[in-house]
Amino acid sequence: MKIAVLPGDGIGTEIVAEAVKVLKVLDLPLEMESAPVGGAAYEASGHPLPEATLQLAKDADAILFGAVGDWKYDKLDRPLRPEQAILGLRKHLGLFANFRPAICYEQLTHASSLKPELVAGLDILIIRELTGDIYFGQPRGRRTAVDGHFPGAEEAFDTMRYSRPEIERIAHVAFQAARKRNKKVTSVDKANVLETFQFWKDVMIEVSAQYPDVELDHMYVDNAAMQLVKAPKKFDVVVTGNMFGDILSDEAAMLTGSIGMLPSASLDKNNKGLYEPSHGSAPDIAGKGIANPLATILSAAMMLKFSLNQPQAAARIEAAVQSVLAQGLRTADIWSEGTTKVGTREMGDAVVAAITTTTKTIKS
Ligand code: NAD
């Protein structure tokens, strides 16, 4: 099983190193090869997604990705900015379905900014469409306005669009995921204002006819943002477009205690996937050794489950994460009174130790 390891920028290198360490103790036939991506690749070769990196990703069975970006690249032309690397990988590899489970571990109910009773036992799944919407729609750019409120003024514009097959395929992904859970899909849209999302809603309703066992409801995105902090446990599977999903999944991350806890999987139609934490490269804490590696470690577990058909190995990682949390170990972002603060590397070591201990117990 060949894994392309793309650490990227900022804390990306620190957290991916911990996930790789964890994968290595599992005793699986994993072949891991690294390549630069994002700002690191721009520095090395003048492009955020060099051909060799893209080829490695294409040839691999799965991709483990850290994060890209740094404010120092904000002045570069858009095609050369680090973030274009992740957008390019999603597009070139057809990674249209993004899974972001938001699970609040029992030990972290107090790390959430919400009242413990609102998040205790939380287990929701946000499914974000990843290759369409305003992020990829053409045309886009800057020009002189010919109409609008200020004709003749400089303006910028993007295009929000979704085709029927794009909506249908993400709808099937959501309904099938809900079948394995609590059989409820909430489709989040802005159908009251946007034509694109009235179409989204219509297609969702059509596809739902094929899944009579799954309940479908609809929510406007502004209400969904409110309900996620008011009563998050009433959701099961949330399916939405690229931009709304980007925002709502960060909001959902905070329900779990920290964005440093939220893994993600981005899958193509054959379940080949790119696995990355939901957060960015966190330049504010990069190089300090304090980033939480658990979202990346849990992303590696998702990789074993979804793309490499190793559910038992995935379960071992998840159990090890539970175990280190139960031991009271916390990185700064999830630390609270009475727990032990550890750095990135110590947290990775603790997960490795928890896996090794269980392995020894099973063998003896
Ligand atoms: P961010 O997610 O990097 O950071 C937001 C906040 O969360 C920061 O305070 C950061 O310190 C904290 N944080 C993030 N991950 C953490 C972790 N593992 N442990 C502890 N704290 C953590 O978002 P941002 O600051 O808006 O963006 C920084 C850069 O990352 C930008 O260049 C942005 O474009 C890029 N970005 C990349 C991706 C990606 O690679 N997929 C996603 C989002 C943002």
Coordinates of C-alpha atoms and ligand atoms in Angstrom, one line a residue:
M1 CA 0.0 0.0 0.0
K2 CA 1.6 3.2 -1.2
I3 CA 1.0 6.4 0.7
A4 CA 2.0 9.8 -0.7
V5 CA 3.0 11.9 2.3
L6 CA 2.7 15.7 1.7
P7 CA 3.4 17.6 4.9
G8 CA 3.3 21.1 3.4
D9 CA 3.9 24.3 5.5
G10 CA 3.8 25.6 9.0
I11 CA 2.6 23.0 11.5
G12 CA 2.0 20.6 8.6
T13 CA 5.5 19.2 8.9
E14 CA 5.2 18.8 12.7
I15 CA 1.8 17.0 12.8
V16 CA 2.4 14.8 9.7
A17 CA 5.6 13.5 11.3
E18 CA 3.6 12.3 14.3
A19 CA 1.0 10.6 12.1
V20 CA 3.8 8.9 10.1
K21 CA 5.3 7.7 13.4
V22 CA 1.9 6.2 14.4
L23 CA 1.5 4.5 11.0
K24 CA 4.9 2.9 11.3
V25 CA 4.2 1.0 14.5
L26 CA 1.2 -0.7 13.0
D27 CA 3.2 -3.4 11.3
L28 CA 1.4 -3.0 8.0
P29 CA 3.1 -3.2 4.5
L30 CA 3.0 0.6 4.0
E31 CA 5.3 2.3 1.6
M32 CA 5.5 6.0 2.3
E33 CA 7.1 8.6 0.1
S34 CA 7.2 12.3 0.8
A35 CA 7.1 15.3 -1.5
P36 CA 7.0 19.1 -1.1
V37 CA 3.7 20.9 -1.5
G38 CA 2.4 24.4 -1.0
G39 CA 4.8 27.1 0.1
A40 CA 7.6 24.5 0.6
A41 CA 7.2 23.4 -3.0
Y42 CA 7.1 27.0 -4.2
E43 CA 10.4 27.7 -2.4
A44 CA 12.0 24.5 -3.8
S45 CA 10.7 24.7 -7.4
G46 CA 8.7 27.8 -8.0
H47 CA 5.3 26.1 -8.0
P48 CA 3.0 25.1 -5.1
L49 CA 2.0 21.8 -6.8
P50 CA 5.0 20.5 -8.8
E51 CA 4.3 17.9 -11.5
A52 CA 6.4 15.3 -9.5
T53 CA 4.2 15.9 -6.4
L54 CA 1.0 15.6 -8.4
Q55 CA 2.3 12.4 -10.1
L56 CA 3.2 10.9 -6.7
A57 CA -0.3 11.6 -5.5
K58 CA -1.8 10.1 -8.6
D59 CA 0.3 6.9 -8.3
A60 CA -0.4 6.4 -4.6
D61 CA -3.3 4.4 -3.0
A62 CA -3.9 7.3 -0.6
I63 CA -2.5 10.7 0.3
L64 CA -1.6 11.9 3.8
F65 CA -1.6 15.7 3.7
G66 CA -0.6 18.2 6.4
A67 CA -1.6 21.8 5.6
V68 CA -0.4 24.6 3.2
G69 CA -0.2 28.4 3.4
D70 CA 1.5 31.2 5.1
W71 CA 0.7 34.9 5.2
K72 CA 4.1 35.6 3.7
Y73 CA 2.8 34.3 0.3
D74 CA -0.3 36.5 0.3
K75 CA 1.2 38.9 -2.3
L76 CA 2.0 36.2 -4.8
D77 CA -0.2 35.8 -7.9
R78 CA -3.1 33.5 -7.0
P79 CA -2.0 30.5 -9.1
L80 CA 1.3 30.5 -7.2
R81 CA -0.1 30.7 -3.7
P82 CA 0.3 27.6 -1.5
E83 CA -3.5 27.1 -1.2
Q84 CA -3.7 26.4 -4.9
A85 CA -1.9 23.1 -4.2
I86 CA -4.7 21.6 -2.2
L87 CA -7.3 23.0 -4.6
G88 CA -5.3 21.5 -7.5
L89 CA -5.0 18.1 -5.8
R90 CA -8.8 18.0 -5.2
K91 CA -9.5 19.0 -8.8
H92 CA -6.9 16.7 -10.5
L93 CA -7.8 13.7 -8.4
G94 CA -11.5 14.3 -8.6
L95 CA -11.8 14.4 -4.8
F96 CA -15.4 15.6 -4.6
A97 CA -16.6 14.2 -1.3
N98 CA -15.2 15.6 1.9
F99 CA -16.1 13.8 5.1
R100 CA -15.6 15.7 8.4
P101 CA -16.8 13.8 11.4
A102 CA -17.2 16.0 14.4
I103 CA -17.0 13.8 17.5
C104 CA -16.7 15.1 21.0
Y105 CA -14.7 12.7 23.1
E106 CA -16.0 12.3 26.6
Q107 CA -12.8 13.6 28.1
L108 CA -13.0 16.8 26.0
T109 CA -16.5 17.9 26.8
H110 CA -15.1 20.6 29.0
A111 CA -12.6 21.8 26.3
S112 CA -15.6 22.8 24.1
S113 CA -16.7 26.4 24.2
L114 CA -20.3 25.2 24.6
K115 CA -21.9 23.8 27.7
P116 CA -20.8 20.2 28.3
E117 CA -24.4 19.0 28.1
L118 CA -24.8 20.4 24.6
V119 CA -21.8 18.5 23.3
A120 CA -21.5 15.4 25.4
G121 CA -21.8 12.4 23.1
L122 CA -21.8 14.5 20.0
D123 CA -21.2 12.5 16.8
I124 CA -22.2 14.2 13.6
L125 CA -20.8 14.0 10.1
I126 CA -20.4 16.9 7.8
I127 CA -20.2 16.0 4.1
R128 CA -18.9 18.9 2.0
E129 CA -19.0 18.9 -1.8
L130 CA -15.4 19.8 -2.6
T131 CA -14.8 20.3 -6.3
G132 CA -17.6 22.7 -7.4
D133 CA -19.4 25.8 -6.2
I134 CA -17.9 29.3 -6.1
Y135 CA -14.4 27.9 -5.3
F136 CA -14.1 26.6 -8.8
G137 CA -16.8 28.3 -10.9
Q138 CA -15.7 30.3 -13.9
P139 CA -15.6 33.1 -14.9
R140 CA -14.0 35.0 -12.1
G141 CA -11.7 37.9 -11.9
R142 CA -11.5 41.7 -11.7
R143 CA -12.8 44.2 -14.2
T144 CA -14.5 47.5 -14.6
A145 CA -18.2 47.4 -13.7
V146 CA -20.6 48.1 -16.5
D147 CA -23.7 48.0 -14.3
G148 CA -24.5 47.5 -10.6
H149 CA -24.4 50.3 -7.9
F150 CA -21.2 51.8 -9.2
P151 CA -20.8 51.5 -13.0
G152 CA -17.2 52.3 -14.0
A153 CA -15.8 51.3 -10.7
E154 CA -13.2 48.5 -10.3
E155 CA -15.0 45.3 -9.1
A156 CA -14.2 41.6 -8.4
F157 CA -16.5 38.6 -9.1
D158 CA -16.7 34.8 -8.7
T159 CA -19.3 32.4 -10.1
M160 CA -21.4 30.0 -8.0
R161 CA -22.5 27.0 -10.0
Y162 CA -23.5 23.4 -9.5
S163 CA -24.4 20.9 -12.2
R164 CA -27.0 18.2 -11.7
P165 CA -24.5 15.3 -11.7
E166 CA -22.3 17.1 -9.1
I167 CA -25.3 17.4 -6.8
E168 CA -26.6 13.9 -7.5
R169 CA -23.2 12.2 -6.6
I170 CA -22.7 14.1 -3.3
A171 CA -26.4 13.4 -2.5
H172 CA -25.8 9.7 -2.9
V173 CA -22.7 9.8 -0.8
A174 CA -24.7 11.5 2.0
F175 CA -27.7 9.2 1.9
Q176 CA -25.4 6.1 1.8
A177 CA -23.4 7.5 4.8
A178 CA -26.6 8.2 6.7
R179 CA -27.7 4.6 6.1
K180 CA -24.7 3.4 8.2
R181 CA -25.6 5.9 10.9
N182 CA -28.9 7.3 12.2
K183 CA -30.6 7.6 8.8
K184 CA -31.0 11.3 8.8
V185 CA -29.6 13.8 6.3
T186 CA -29.9 17.6 6.7
S187 CA -29.2 19.4 3.4
V188 CA -27.9 22.9 4.0
D189 CA -28.6 25.5 1.4
K190 CA -29.5 29.1 0.7
A191 CA -32.5 28.3 -1.6
N192 CA -34.4 31.4 -0.4
V193 CA -31.8 33.7 -2.1
L194 CA -29.6 31.7 -4.5
E195 CA -30.7 30.0 -7.7
T196 CA -27.8 27.5 -7.4
F197 CA -29.0 26.3 -4.0
Q198 CA -32.7 26.1 -5.1
F199 CA -31.4 23.7 -7.7
W200 CA -29.3 21.9 -5.1
K201 CA -32.4 21.5 -2.9
D202 CA -34.6 20.2 -5.8
V203 CA -32.0 17.6 -6.8
M204 CA -31.5 16.5 -3.1
I205 CA -35.3 15.9 -2.9
E206 CA -35.3 13.9 -6.2
V207 CA -32.3 11.7 -5.1
S208 CA -33.9 11.2 -1.7
A209 CA -36.7 9.2 -3.4
Q210 CA -34.2 6.4 -3.8
Y211 CA -33.5 6.3 -0.1
P212 CA -37.0 6.0 1.5
D213 CA -35.4 4.7 4.8
V214 CA -33.4 8.0 5.2
E215 CA -35.1 11.1 6.5
L216 CA -34.2 14.3 4.6
D217 CA -34.7 17.8 5.9
H218 CA -33.5 21.1 4.7
M219 CA -32.0 24.1 6.5
Y220 CA -30.8 27.5 5.3
V221 CA -27.1 28.0 6.0
D222 CA -27.6 30.9 8.4
N223 CA -30.0 28.8 10.5
A224 CA -27.7 25.8 10.3
A225 CA -24.8 28.0 11.7
M226 CA -27.1 28.9 14.6
Q227 CA -28.5 25.4 15.2
L228 CA -24.9 24.0 15.3
V229 CA -24.2 25.9 18.4
K230 CA -27.7 25.8 19.8
A231 CA -28.5 22.1 19.6
P232 CA -25.7 20.3 17.6
K233 CA -26.8 16.8 18.6
K234 CA -30.0 17.1 16.5
F235 CA -27.9 16.6 13.4
D236 CA -26.7 13.3 12.0
V237 CA -25.3 13.8 8.5
V238 CA -25.1 17.3 7.2
V239 CA -24.6 17.7 3.4
T240 CA -23.7 21.0 1.8
G241 CA -21.8 22.8 -0.9
N242 CA -18.2 23.7 -0.9
M243 CA -18.3 27.2 0.6
F244 CA -21.0 26.6 3.3
G245 CA -19.2 23.3 4.2
D246 CA -15.9 25.1 4.6
I247 CA -17.4 27.4 7.2
L248 CA -19.8 25.0 9.0
S249 CA -17.1 22.4 9.4
D250 CA -14.8 24.9 11.2
E251 CA -17.7 25.8 13.4
A252 CA -18.4 22.2 14.1
A253 CA -14.7 21.7 15.0
M254 CA -15.0 24.0 18.0
L255 CA -17.9 21.8 19.3
T256 CA -15.3 19.0 19.6
G257 CA -13.0 21.1 21.7
S258 CA -10.5 22.3 19.1
I259 CA -10.0 22.4 15.4
G260 CA -6.9 20.3 16.2
M261 CA -9.2 17.4 16.9
L262 CA -11.1 17.3 13.5
P263 CA -9.9 14.9 10.9
S264 CA -11.1 14.7 7.3
A265 CA -11.2 12.5 4.2
S266 CA -11.6 13.7 0.7
L267 CA -12.7 10.9 -1.6
D268 CA -13.0 10.3 -5.3
K269 CA -15.6 8.0 -6.9
N270 CA -13.5 4.9 -6.1
N271 CA -12.8 5.8 -2.5
K272 CA -9.2 6.8 -3.2
G273 CA -8.6 9.7 -0.9
L274 CA -6.6 12.5 0.5
Y275 CA -6.6 12.6 4.3
E276 CA -5.8 15.8 6.2
P277 CA -6.7 17.6 9.4
S278 CA -9.5 20.2 8.9
H279 CA -7.3 23.0 10.0
G280 CA -4.7 25.1 8.2
S281 CA -1.0 25.6 8.6
A282 CA -1.4 27.7 11.8
P283 CA 1.6 30.0 11.1
D284 CA 0.9 31.6 14.5
I285 CA 2.1 28.5 16.3
A286 CA 4.4 26.9 13.7
G287 CA 7.8 25.8 14.9
K288 CA 6.8 26.0 18.5
G289 CA 6.1 22.2 18.9
I290 CA 2.7 22.9 20.5
A291 CA 0.3 22.0 17.7
N292 CA -2.2 19.2 18.3
P293 CA -1.4 16.3 16.0
L294 CA -4.5 14.3 16.9
A295 CA -6.6 15.5 13.9
T296 CA -3.8 14.3 11.6
I297 CA -3.4 11.0 13.4
L298 CA -7.2 10.5 13.3
S299 CA -7.1 11.4 9.5
A300 CA -4.5 8.6 9.1
A301 CA -7.0 6.3 10.8
M302 CA -9.7 7.4 8.3
M303 CA -7.2 6.6 5.5
L304 CA -6.8 3.0 6.8
K305 CA -10.5 2.6 7.0
F306 CA -11.7 4.2 3.7
S307 CA -8.9 3.7 1.2
L308 CA -6.7 0.9 2.5
N309 CA -9.3 -1.5 3.8
Q310 CA -7.6 -1.8 7.2
P311 CA -10.5 -1.1 9.6
Q312 CA -8.9 -3.0 12.5
A313 CA -5.7 -0.9 12.3
A314 CA -7.9 2.2 12.2
A315 CA -9.7 1.1 15.3
R316 CA -6.3 0.6 17.1
I317 CA -5.4 4.2 16.3
E318 CA -8.8 5.5 17.5
A319 CA -8.5 3.5 20.7
A320 CA -5.0 4.8 21.3
V321 CA -6.2 8.4 20.9
Q322 CA -9.0 7.7 23.5
S323 CA -6.4 6.2 25.8
V324 CA -4.1 9.2 25.7
L325 CA -7.0 11.5 26.4
A326 CA -8.1 9.3 29.3
Q327 CA -4.5 9.5 30.6
G328 CA -5.1 13.3 30.9
L329 CA -2.6 14.3 28.2
R330 CA -3.5 17.5 26.4
T331 CA -1.9 19.8 23.9
A332 CA -2.3 23.5 24.7
D333 CA -5.5 23.9 22.5
I334 CA -7.4 21.3 24.5
W335 CA -5.7 21.8 27.9
S336 CA -7.8 22.5 31.0
E337 CA -7.2 22.6 34.7
G338 CA -6.2 19.2 36.1
T339 CA -4.8 17.8 32.9
T340 CA -1.2 17.4 31.7
K341 CA 0.0 19.8 29.0
V342 CA 2.2 18.1 26.4
G343 CA 3.8 19.2 23.1
T344 CA 3.2 17.8 19.6
R345 CA 5.9 15.2 19.8
E346 CA 5.0 14.0 23.2
M347 CA 1.4 13.6 22.1
G348 CA 2.5 11.5 19.1
D349 CA 4.8 9.4 21.3
A350 CA 1.9 8.8 23.7
V351 CA -0.3 7.5 20.9
V352 CA 2.5 5.3 19.7
A353 CA 3.0 4.0 23.3
A354 CA -0.7 3.3 23.6
I355 CA -0.7 1.3 20.4
T356 CA 2.4 -0.6 21.4
T357 CA 1.0 -1.5 24.8
T358 CA -2.2 -2.9 23.3
T359 CA -0.2 -4.9 20.8
K360 CA 1.9 -6.4 23.6
T361 CA -1.2 -7.2 25.6
I362 CA -2.9 -8.9 22.6
K363 CA 0.3 -10.9 21.8
S364 CA 0.8 -12.0 25.5
Ligands
NAD1 P1 -5.7 27.7 10.8 O1 -6.6 26.6 10.8 O2 -4.3 27.5 10.3 O3 -5.6 28.3 12.3 C1 -6.7 28.8 12.9 C2 -6.4 28.9 14.4 O4 -6.5 27.5 14.9 C3 -5.1 29.4 14.8 O5 -5.1 30.1 16.0 C4 -4.2 28.2 15.0 O6 -3.1 28.3 15.9 C5 -5.2 27.2 15.5 N1 -4.9 25.8 15.2 C6 -5.0 25.2 13.9 N2 -4.6 24.0 13.9 C7 -4.2 23.7 15.2 C8 -3.7 22.6 15.8 N3 -3.5 21.4 15.2 N4 -3.3 22.6 17.1 C9 -3.6 23.8 17.8 N5 -4.1 24.9 17.3 C10 -4.4 24.9 16.0 O7 -6.4 28.8 9.9 P2 -5.9 30.3 9.4 O8 -5.1 30.9 10.5 O9 -7.1 31.0 9.0 O10 -5.0 30.0 8.2 C11 -3.6 29.9 8.2 C12 -3.1 29.4 6.9 O11 -3.6 28.1 6.6 C13 -3.6 30.3 5.7 O12 -2.5 30.5 4.8 C14 -4.7 29.5 5.1 O13 -4.9 29.8 3.7 C15 -4.2 28.1 5.3 N6 -5.2 27.0 5.3 C16 -4.8 25.9 4.7 C17 -5.7 24.8 4.7 C18 -5.3 23.5 4.1 O14 -4.1 23.3 3.8 N7 -6.2 22.5 3.8 C19 -7.0 24.9 5.3 C20 -7.3 26.1 5.9 C21 -6.4 27.2 5.9

